[in-house]
Coordinates of C-alpha atoms and ligand atoms in Angstrom, one line a residue:
M215 CA 0.0 0.0 0.0
Q216 CA 1.2 3.5 -0.8
T217 CA 2.0 5.6 2.3
T218 CA 0.5 9.1 2.2
G219 CA 2.3 11.3 4.7
P220 CA 5.8 12.7 4.7
S221 CA 8.6 10.2 4.6
L222 CA 10.9 9.8 7.7
T223 CA 14.1 10.9 6.0
G224 CA 16.5 12.3 8.6
V225 CA 14.3 11.2 11.5
R226 CA 15.8 9.2 14.3
L227 CA 13.5 6.9 16.2
V228 CA 13.5 4.4 19.0
L229 CA 11.4 1.3 18.2
A230 CA 10.6 -0.4 21.5
V231 CA 9.3 -4.0 21.4
T232 CA 7.6 -5.6 24.4
G233 CA 6.6 -9.1 25.3
S234 CA 3.4 -9.6 23.2
I235 CA 2.7 -12.5 20.9
A236 CA 2.6 -9.7 18.2
A237 CA 6.3 -9.0 18.7
Y238 CA 7.0 -10.7 15.4
K239 CA 5.0 -7.9 13.7
A240 CA 7.6 -5.4 14.9
V241 CA 10.0 -7.0 12.4
G242 CA 7.8 -5.9 9.5
L243 CA 7.3 -2.5 11.1
L244 CA 11.1 -2.0 11.4
R245 CA 11.5 -2.8 7.7
L246 CA 8.8 -0.3 6.9
L247 CA 10.4 2.4 9.0
R248 CA 13.7 1.7 7.3
R249 CA 12.1 1.9 3.9
E250 CA 10.7 5.3 5.0
D251 CA 14.4 6.2 5.6
A252 CA 14.2 6.5 9.4
T253 CA 17.3 5.8 11.5
V254 CA 16.0 3.3 14.1
N255 CA 17.4 2.2 17.4
V256 CA 15.6 -0.9 18.7
V257 CA 15.0 -1.5 22.4
M258 CA 13.6 -4.8 23.6
T259 CA 12.2 -5.8 26.9
A260 CA 13.2 -9.2 28.4
G261 CA 9.7 -10.4 27.5
A262 CA 10.1 -9.4 23.9
C263 CA 13.4 -11.4 23.7
R264 CA 11.4 -14.5 24.6
F265 CA 9.3 -14.1 21.4
V266 CA 11.9 -12.7 18.8
T267 CA 15.6 -12.6 19.0
P268 CA 17.5 -9.3 19.2
L269 CA 19.7 -10.6 16.3
T270 CA 16.7 -10.2 13.9
F271 CA 16.3 -6.5 14.8
E272 CA 20.0 -6.0 14.9
V273 CA 20.4 -7.2 11.3
L274 CA 17.4 -5.2 10.0
S275 CA 18.2 -2.0 11.9
G276 CA 21.9 -2.1 11.3
S277 CA 22.7 -1.2 14.9
H278 CA 23.0 -2.6 18.3
V279 CA 19.8 -3.7 20.0
A280 CA 19.6 -2.5 23.6
T281 CA 17.9 -4.9 26.0
D282 CA 19.5 -4.3 29.4
L283 CA 19.4 -1.2 31.6
F284 CA 22.6 -2.3 33.3
E285 CA 24.5 -3.2 30.1
A286 CA 28.0 -1.8 30.1
H287 CA 28.1 1.0 27.6
Q288 CA 30.0 4.3 27.2
E289 CA 26.7 6.2 27.7
M290 CA 23.8 5.6 30.0
L291 CA 21.4 4.2 27.4
H292 CA 18.3 5.2 29.3
L293 CA 19.4 8.8 28.9
S294 CA 21.2 8.8 25.6
L295 CA 18.7 6.9 23.5
P296 CA 15.7 9.2 24.3
E297 CA 17.9 12.2 24.0
Q298 CA 18.9 11.4 20.4
A299 CA 15.3 10.3 19.4
Q300 CA 12.6 12.4 17.8
A301 CA 10.0 9.9 18.8
I302 CA 9.7 6.6 20.7
L303 CA 7.4 4.1 19.2
I304 CA 6.4 1.2 21.4
A305 CA 4.9 -1.6 19.2
P306 CA 3.6 -3.9 20.3
A307 CA 3.0 -2.4 23.7
T308 CA 1.9 -4.9 26.4
A309 CA -0.6 -4.2 29.2
N310 CA 2.4 -4.4 31.5
C311 CA 4.3 -1.8 29.6
L312 CA 1.3 0.6 29.6
A313 CA 0.9 0.1 33.4
K314 CA 4.5 0.8 34.1
A315 CA 4.5 3.9 31.9
A316 CA 1.3 5.2 33.6
L317 CA 2.6 4.6 37.1
G318 CA 6.2 5.8 36.4
L319 CA 7.8 2.5 37.3
A320 CA 11.4 2.2 36.1
D321 CA 12.7 -1.3 36.5
D322 CA 14.1 -2.0 33.0
L323 CA 15.6 0.0 30.1
L324 CA 12.4 0.9 28.4
S325 CA 10.4 2.0 31.4
T326 CA 13.4 4.0 32.7
M327 CA 13.8 5.7 29.3
L328 CA 10.1 6.7 29.4
L329 CA 10.8 8.8 32.5
T330 CA 13.7 10.6 30.9
T331 CA 12.2 11.4 27.5
Q332 CA 11.0 14.7 26.2
C333 CA 10.0 13.5 22.7
P334 CA 6.6 12.2 21.6
V335 CA 5.8 8.7 22.7
I336 CA 3.5 6.5 20.6
F337 CA 2.1 3.3 22.1
A338 CA 0.6 0.7 19.8
P339 CA -0.9 -1.8 22.2
A340 CA -1.6 -5.5 21.4
M341 CA -3.2 -7.9 23.8
D342 CA -6.2 -10.1 24.4
G343 CA -9.6 -8.4 24.1
D344 CA -10.4 -9.0 27.8
M345 CA -7.1 -7.4 28.8
W346 CA -7.7 -4.3 26.6
R347 CA -11.1 -3.8 28.1
H348 CA -9.9 -4.4 31.7
Q349 CA -10.7 -1.3 33.8
T350 CA -7.0 -1.1 34.9
V351 CA -5.8 -1.0 31.3
V352 CA -8.5 1.4 30.4
E353 CA -7.4 3.7 33.2
H354 CA -3.7 3.5 32.3
V355 CA -4.4 4.3 28.7
A356 CA -6.5 7.3 29.7
T357 CA -3.7 8.5 32.0
L358 CA -1.1 8.2 29.2
R359 CA -3.3 10.0 26.8
R360 CA -3.9 12.8 29.3
R361 CA -0.2 13.2 29.6
G362 CA 0.1 13.6 25.8
A363 CA 1.1 10.1 24.7
V364 CA -0.3 8.9 21.4
I365 CA -2.2 5.6 21.5
V366 CA -2.7 3.8 18.3
E367 CA -5.7 1.7 19.3
P368 CA -5.6 -2.0 18.6
E369 CA -7.9 -3.4 16.0
E370 CA -10.8 -5.8 16.2
G371 CA -10.5 -9.3 14.7
S372 CA -9.4 -12.7 15.5
L373 CA -6.8 -12.8 18.3
A374 CA -3.9 -15.1 19.0
S375 CA -6.1 -16.9 21.5
G376 CA -8.5 -17.8 18.7
R377 CA -11.2 -15.5 20.2
L378 CA -12.6 -12.5 18.5
G379 CA -12.2 -9.0 20.0
Q380 CA -10.3 -5.7 20.0
G381 CA -6.6 -6.3 20.7
R382 CA -4.8 -7.0 17.4
L383 CA -1.8 -4.7 16.8
A384 CA -2.9 -1.8 14.6
D385 CA -2.2 -2.0 10.9
E386 CA 1.4 -0.9 10.0
Q387 CA 0.1 2.0 8.0
R388 CA -1.9 3.4 10.9
I389 CA 1.1 3.1 13.1
L390 CA 3.2 4.8 10.5
S391 CA 0.7 7.7 10.1
A392 CA 0.6 8.3 13.9
L393 CA 4.3 8.4 13.9
Q394 CA 4.6 10.8 11.0
A395 CA 2.0 13.0 12.6
A396 CA 4.0 13.0 15.9
V397 CA 7.3 13.8 14.4
R398 CA 6.1 16.2 11.6
P399 CA 2.8 17.6 12.8
R400 CA 0.6 18.7 9.9
R401 CA -0.1 22.4 9.7
D402 CA -2.6 22.2 6.9
W403 CA -5.3 24.4 8.7
T404 CA -2.9 27.3 9.1
G405 CA -4.7 30.6 8.1
R406 CA -8.2 29.1 8.5
R407 CA -10.8 30.2 11.1
L408 CA -12.9 27.6 12.6
L409 CA -16.0 28.3 14.7
I410 CA -17.1 25.2 16.5
S411 CA -19.9 24.4 18.9
A412 CA -19.8 21.6 21.4
G413 CA -21.7 20.0 24.3
P414 CA -25.3 20.1 25.3
T415 CA -27.5 23.1 26.1
Q416 CA -29.6 23.5 29.3
E417 CA -33.1 25.0 29.1
A418 CA -34.4 26.1 32.5
I419 CA -37.7 24.7 33.9
D420 CA -37.2 26.8 37.0
P421 CA -34.1 28.2 38.8
V422 CA -32.9 24.7 39.9
R423 CA -34.1 22.4 37.1
F424 CA -33.5 22.2 33.4
I425 CA -33.9 20.1 30.3
S426 CA -30.7 18.9 28.7
N427 CA -29.2 15.9 26.9
R428 CA -26.3 13.4 27.3
S429 CA -23.8 15.2 25.1
S430 CA -20.4 15.2 26.8
G431 CA -18.8 17.7 24.4
K432 CA -15.9 15.3 23.7
M433 CA -16.3 15.2 19.9
G434 CA -16.5 18.9 19.6
Y435 CA -13.5 19.5 21.9
A436 CA -11.5 16.9 20.0
L437 CA -12.3 18.7 16.7
A438 CA -11.2 22.0 18.2
Q439 CA -8.0 20.6 19.5
A440 CA -7.2 18.8 16.3
A441 CA -7.8 21.9 14.2
Q442 CA -5.7 24.0 16.5
A443 CA -2.8 21.4 16.3
R444 CA -3.1 21.7 12.5
G445 CA -2.7 25.5 12.6
A446 CA -6.3 26.8 12.6
E447 CA -7.5 29.8 14.7
V448 CA -10.3 28.2 16.7
L449 CA -13.3 29.6 18.6
L450 CA -15.0 27.0 20.7
V451 CA -18.6 27.8 21.8
S452 CA -19.4 25.3 24.5
G453 CA -22.5 24.3 26.4
P454 CA -22.0 23.1 30.0
T455 CA -19.6 20.1 30.1
A456 CA -17.2 18.5 32.5
L457 CA -14.3 19.2 30.2
R458 CA -11.6 21.8 30.7
P459 CA -11.4 24.6 28.1
P460 CA -8.5 23.6 25.8
A461 CA -5.4 25.7 26.2
G462 CA -4.7 28.2 23.3
I463 CA -8.2 28.1 22.0
E464 CA -10.6 31.0 22.3
F465 CA -13.4 29.8 24.4
C466 CA -17.0 31.0 24.9
A467 CA -19.2 29.3 27.6
V468 CA -22.9 29.3 27.0
T469 CA -25.8 27.6 28.7
T470 CA -29.0 27.8 26.6
A471 CA -29.7 27.3 22.9
E472 CA -30.5 31.0 22.6
E473 CA -27.1 31.9 24.1
M474 CA -25.4 29.5 21.8
R475 CA -27.2 30.9 18.7
K476 CA -26.2 34.5 19.7
A477 CA -22.5 33.5 20.2
I478 CA -22.4 31.6 16.9
M479 CA -24.1 34.3 14.9
T480 CA -22.0 37.1 16.3
R481 CA -18.8 35.4 15.1
F482 CA -20.2 33.7 11.9
A483 CA -18.8 36.4 9.6
W484 CA -15.3 36.0 11.2
S485 CA -15.2 32.2 10.4
D486 CA -14.6 30.3 7.2
T487 CA -15.7 27.0 8.6
V488 CA -18.4 26.3 11.1
I489 CA -18.9 22.9 12.7
M490 CA -22.0 22.5 14.8
A491 CA -21.0 19.5 17.0
A492 CA -23.2 20.7 19.9
A493 CA -26.4 18.9 20.8
V494 CA -28.5 22.0 20.9
A495 CA -31.9 21.4 22.6
D496 CA -34.8 21.3 20.1
F497 CA -37.3 22.3 22.7
R498 CA -37.3 24.5 25.8
P499 CA -40.0 25.2 28.5
A500 CA -42.3 27.9 27.1
Q501 CA -42.6 29.7 30.5
P502 CA -39.8 28.9 32.9
S503 CA -40.8 29.6 36.4
A504 CA -39.0 32.4 38.3
Q505 CA -39.4 30.4 41.5
K506 CA -38.6 26.8 42.3
L507 CA -41.7 24.7 41.4
K508 CA -43.2 22.8 44.2
K509 CA -44.2 19.1 43.9
Q510 CA -47.8 20.0 44.4
Q511 CA -47.7 22.3 41.3
H512 CA -47.4 19.2 39.1
P513 CA -44.7 20.7 36.9
V514 CA -44.4 17.6 34.8
T515 CA -48.0 17.5 33.6
N516 CA -48.1 21.3 33.2
L517 CA -44.8 21.7 31.4
K518 CA -45.3 23.3 28.0
L519 CA -42.5 23.2 25.5
E520 CA -41.7 25.5 22.6
P521 CA -39.2 24.9 19.8
T522 CA -35.8 26.6 20.0
D523 CA -34.3 28.4 16.9
D524 CA -32.7 26.0 14.4
I525 CA -29.1 27.3 14.4
L526 CA -27.9 24.9 11.7
S527 CA -30.6 25.8 9.2
E528 CA -29.9 29.5 9.8
L529 CA -26.2 29.0 9.2
G530 CA -27.0 27.0 6.0
A531 CA -29.2 29.8 4.7
R532 CA -26.9 32.7 5.8
R533 CA -23.5 31.4 4.7
T534 CA -21.5 33.2 2.1
R535 CA -18.0 31.6 1.8
Q536 CA -18.3 29.4 4.8
V537 CA -18.2 25.6 4.8
V538 CA -20.9 24.5 7.2
V539 CA -20.8 21.1 8.9
G540 CA -23.6 19.6 10.9
F541 CA -23.9 16.5 13.2
A542 CA -26.8 14.1 13.3
A543 CA -27.1 11.9 16.4
E544 CA -29.6 9.2 15.6
T545 CA -31.0 6.2 17.2
E546 CA -32.5 4.5 14.2
D547 CA -32.5 4.6 10.3
L548 CA -29.1 6.5 10.5
L549 CA -28.6 7.0 6.8
A550 CA -32.1 7.9 5.9
H551 CA -32.4 10.5 8.7
A552 CA -28.9 11.9 7.9
R553 CA -29.7 12.4 4.2
E554 CA -32.9 14.2 5.1
K555 CA -31.0 16.4 7.5
L556 CA -28.3 17.2 5.0
Q557 CA -30.9 18.4 2.5
A558 CA -33.1 20.2 5.0
K559 CA -30.4 22.2 6.6
G560 CA -28.5 23.2 3.5
V561 CA -25.1 22.2 5.0
D562 CA -22.0 21.0 3.1
L563 CA -21.2 18.0 5.2
L564 CA -23.1 15.9 7.7
V565 CA -21.5 13.7 10.3
A566 CA -24.0 11.1 11.4
N567 CA -23.6 8.6 14.2
D568 CA -25.9 6.1 15.9
V569 CA -25.6 7.1 19.5
T570 CA -26.9 3.8 20.7
A571 CA -24.1 1.7 19.0
A572 CA -21.4 0.2 21.2
G573 CA -18.4 2.5 21.7
S574 CA -20.1 5.3 19.8
G575 CA -21.8 8.6 20.7
F576 CA -22.3 10.5 23.9
G577 CA -19.7 10.2 26.6
S578 CA -17.6 7.7 24.8
D579 CA -13.9 8.3 23.9
T580 CA -14.5 6.6 20.6
N581 CA -17.0 7.1 17.8
R582 CA -18.1 5.4 14.6
V583 CA -19.5 8.0 12.2
V584 CA -20.7 8.2 8.6
L585 CA -19.9 11.3 6.5
L586 CA -22.4 12.5 3.9
N587 CA -21.8 15.3 1.5
R588 CA -24.0 17.1 -1.0
D589 CA -22.6 15.1 -4.0
G590 CA -24.2 12.0 -2.5
D591 CA -20.9 10.5 -1.2
V592 CA -21.3 8.4 1.9
T593 CA -18.1 7.6 3.8
E594 CA -18.2 5.1 6.7
L595 CA -15.3 5.4 9.2
P596 CA -14.5 2.5 11.5
L597 CA -14.7 2.8 15.3
L598 CA -11.9 5.2 16.1
P599 CA -10.8 7.5 19.0
K600 CA -12.7 10.8 18.8
R601 CA -9.4 12.6 18.0
D602 CA -8.8 10.4 14.9
V603 CA -12.5 10.9 13.9
A604 CA -11.8 14.7 14.2
D605 CA -8.8 14.5 11.9
H606 CA -10.8 12.6 9.3
I607 CA -13.5 15.2 9.4
L608 CA -10.9 18.0 9.1
D609 CA -9.4 16.2 6.1
R610 CA -12.8 16.0 4.5
I611 CA -13.5 19.7 5.0
L612 CA -10.2 20.6 3.4
A613 CA -11.0 18.4 0.5
L614 CA -14.4 20.0 0.1
Q615 CA -12.8 23.5 0.2
T616 CA -10.2 22.6 -2.4
G617 CA -12.7 20.7 -4.4
R618 CA -10.9 17.4 -4.3
R619 CA -11.4 14.3 -2.2
S620 CA -9.2 13.8 0.9
Q621 CA -6.1 11.8 0.2
T622 CA -5.2 11.2 3.8
T623 CA -8.1 9.0 4.9
R624 CA -8.5 5.4 4.3
P625 CA -12.2 5.0 4.8
R626 CA -14.7 3.2 2.6
T627 CA -16.6 5.6 0.3
R628 CA -19.5 4.3 -1.6
T629 CA -22.3 5.7 -3.7
P630 CA -25.5 5.3 -1.7
R631 CA -28.0 2.5 -2.6
K632 CA -31.2 3.5 -4.2
E633 CA -33.9 3.2 -1.5
Ligands
LIG159 C1 2.4 -16.7 24.8 C2 2.2 -15.3 25.4 C3 1.7 -14.3 24.8 C4 1.5 -13.0 25.4 N1 1.0 -12.0 24.6 C5 0.7 -10.8 25.2 C6 0.1 -9.8 24.5 O1 -0.2 -9.9 23.3 N2 -0.1 -8.6 25.2 C7 0.2 -8.4 26.5 O2 0.0 -7.4 27.0 N3 0.8 -9.4 27.2 C8 1.1 -10.6 26.6 N4 1.7 -11.6 27.3 C9 2.1 -11.4 28.7 C10 3.4 -10.6 28.7 O3 4.4 -11.3 28.1 C11 3.8 -10.4 30.2 O4 2.8 -9.5 30.8 C12 5.2 -9.8 30.3 O5 5.4 -9.5 31.7 C13 5.3 -8.5 29.6 O6 6.6 -7.9 29.8 P1 7.1 -6.6 29.1 O7 6.0 -5.6 29.1 O8 8.2 -6.1 29.9 O9 7.5 -7.0 27.7 C14 1.9 -12.8 26.7 C15 2.5 -13.9 27.4 C16 2.6 -15.1 26.8 C17 3.3 -16.3 27.5

């Protein structure tokens, strides 16, 4: 398969191999990295050496393979290897290695190196599906992500145990793309202005109660962060969420659908792209009470609702040069509802997801979405971390703006069936 990102000419890497049954796949990965012209130092844990010999990596990398923290060497390897590297790629990464990295244990060469390194660290975990889903592993992965590590999620399929599940080492090309992005971050949104909404809105019933929805804001925040990392100026208009405003991004906190509408419309002319990722309430109480309603007042039976303004339709109608992107959270007939919404709202791109699907939708760190554009293209993305979904959406918007299809994604695109 053709690689799409920049090559790794002049890039010095550490490839760390740990004791997973997938350790043999690191041999293919090393060959790929060498073909991409990277200079690679290989580090192996004692566990990894039980699966593949250091000699294999030594021959293919053309340099000494470090396996021992206490190995006699002119330099202290746990300091010198990370110092010289532009990235450390751990592939495959065992559950044990993730745990040690998250906890800061330093009882072998690799784990000690991870405490001294300043460069990007990319983990490509591989393990049994039950291990990957184990709460301890989930928490360690979240800790590492929070600290800035890149996690190339394992893929679903048949595992070494013969069972089916998520745990297979990610495809070589996905690992390579993550590595390329870490060492040579893309700046292809430089000079663009993105207005993005995220999170739910809250519509007051009385001073203590409100109507809202389950949106966590994670997808919108991931989009804002991805666009900023790629060079965009970003304004994030957010309903109430548990997330911290991302650093370096202009942030506007709102509560109600009306406040969100005002904030978006005020800055619409400034933007060249608008992504409405917020789950804006469709209805609000027609007459919110100024005082807390008492039980005896039967607020539930008396609650009258009125529709809120349709921000997305307004944007679709008002836009001049802007690309407008909407989201559709559905629970049934995903494609049919998404197509209707795409037409009805006059947007350029619709991101649809079934919020009831496993690993998808509100609150989850992953999402499985379908992208629909006005030419009738339907692109299904696999289940991915929300940050990866964000990058795919940004790729697609750039492609729309430049009038060509994104070259950086590997999703399936198909022409829709006649229904
Ligand atoms: C046959 C076999 C296969 C294994 N495969 C994996 C694996 O794919 N992922 C994993 O996290 N651990 C796996 N383990 C367990 C690790 O080898 C073990 O946790 C070890 O302590 C990892 O050490 P390291 O992280 O220092 O390499 C496997 C063990 C055996 C015996």
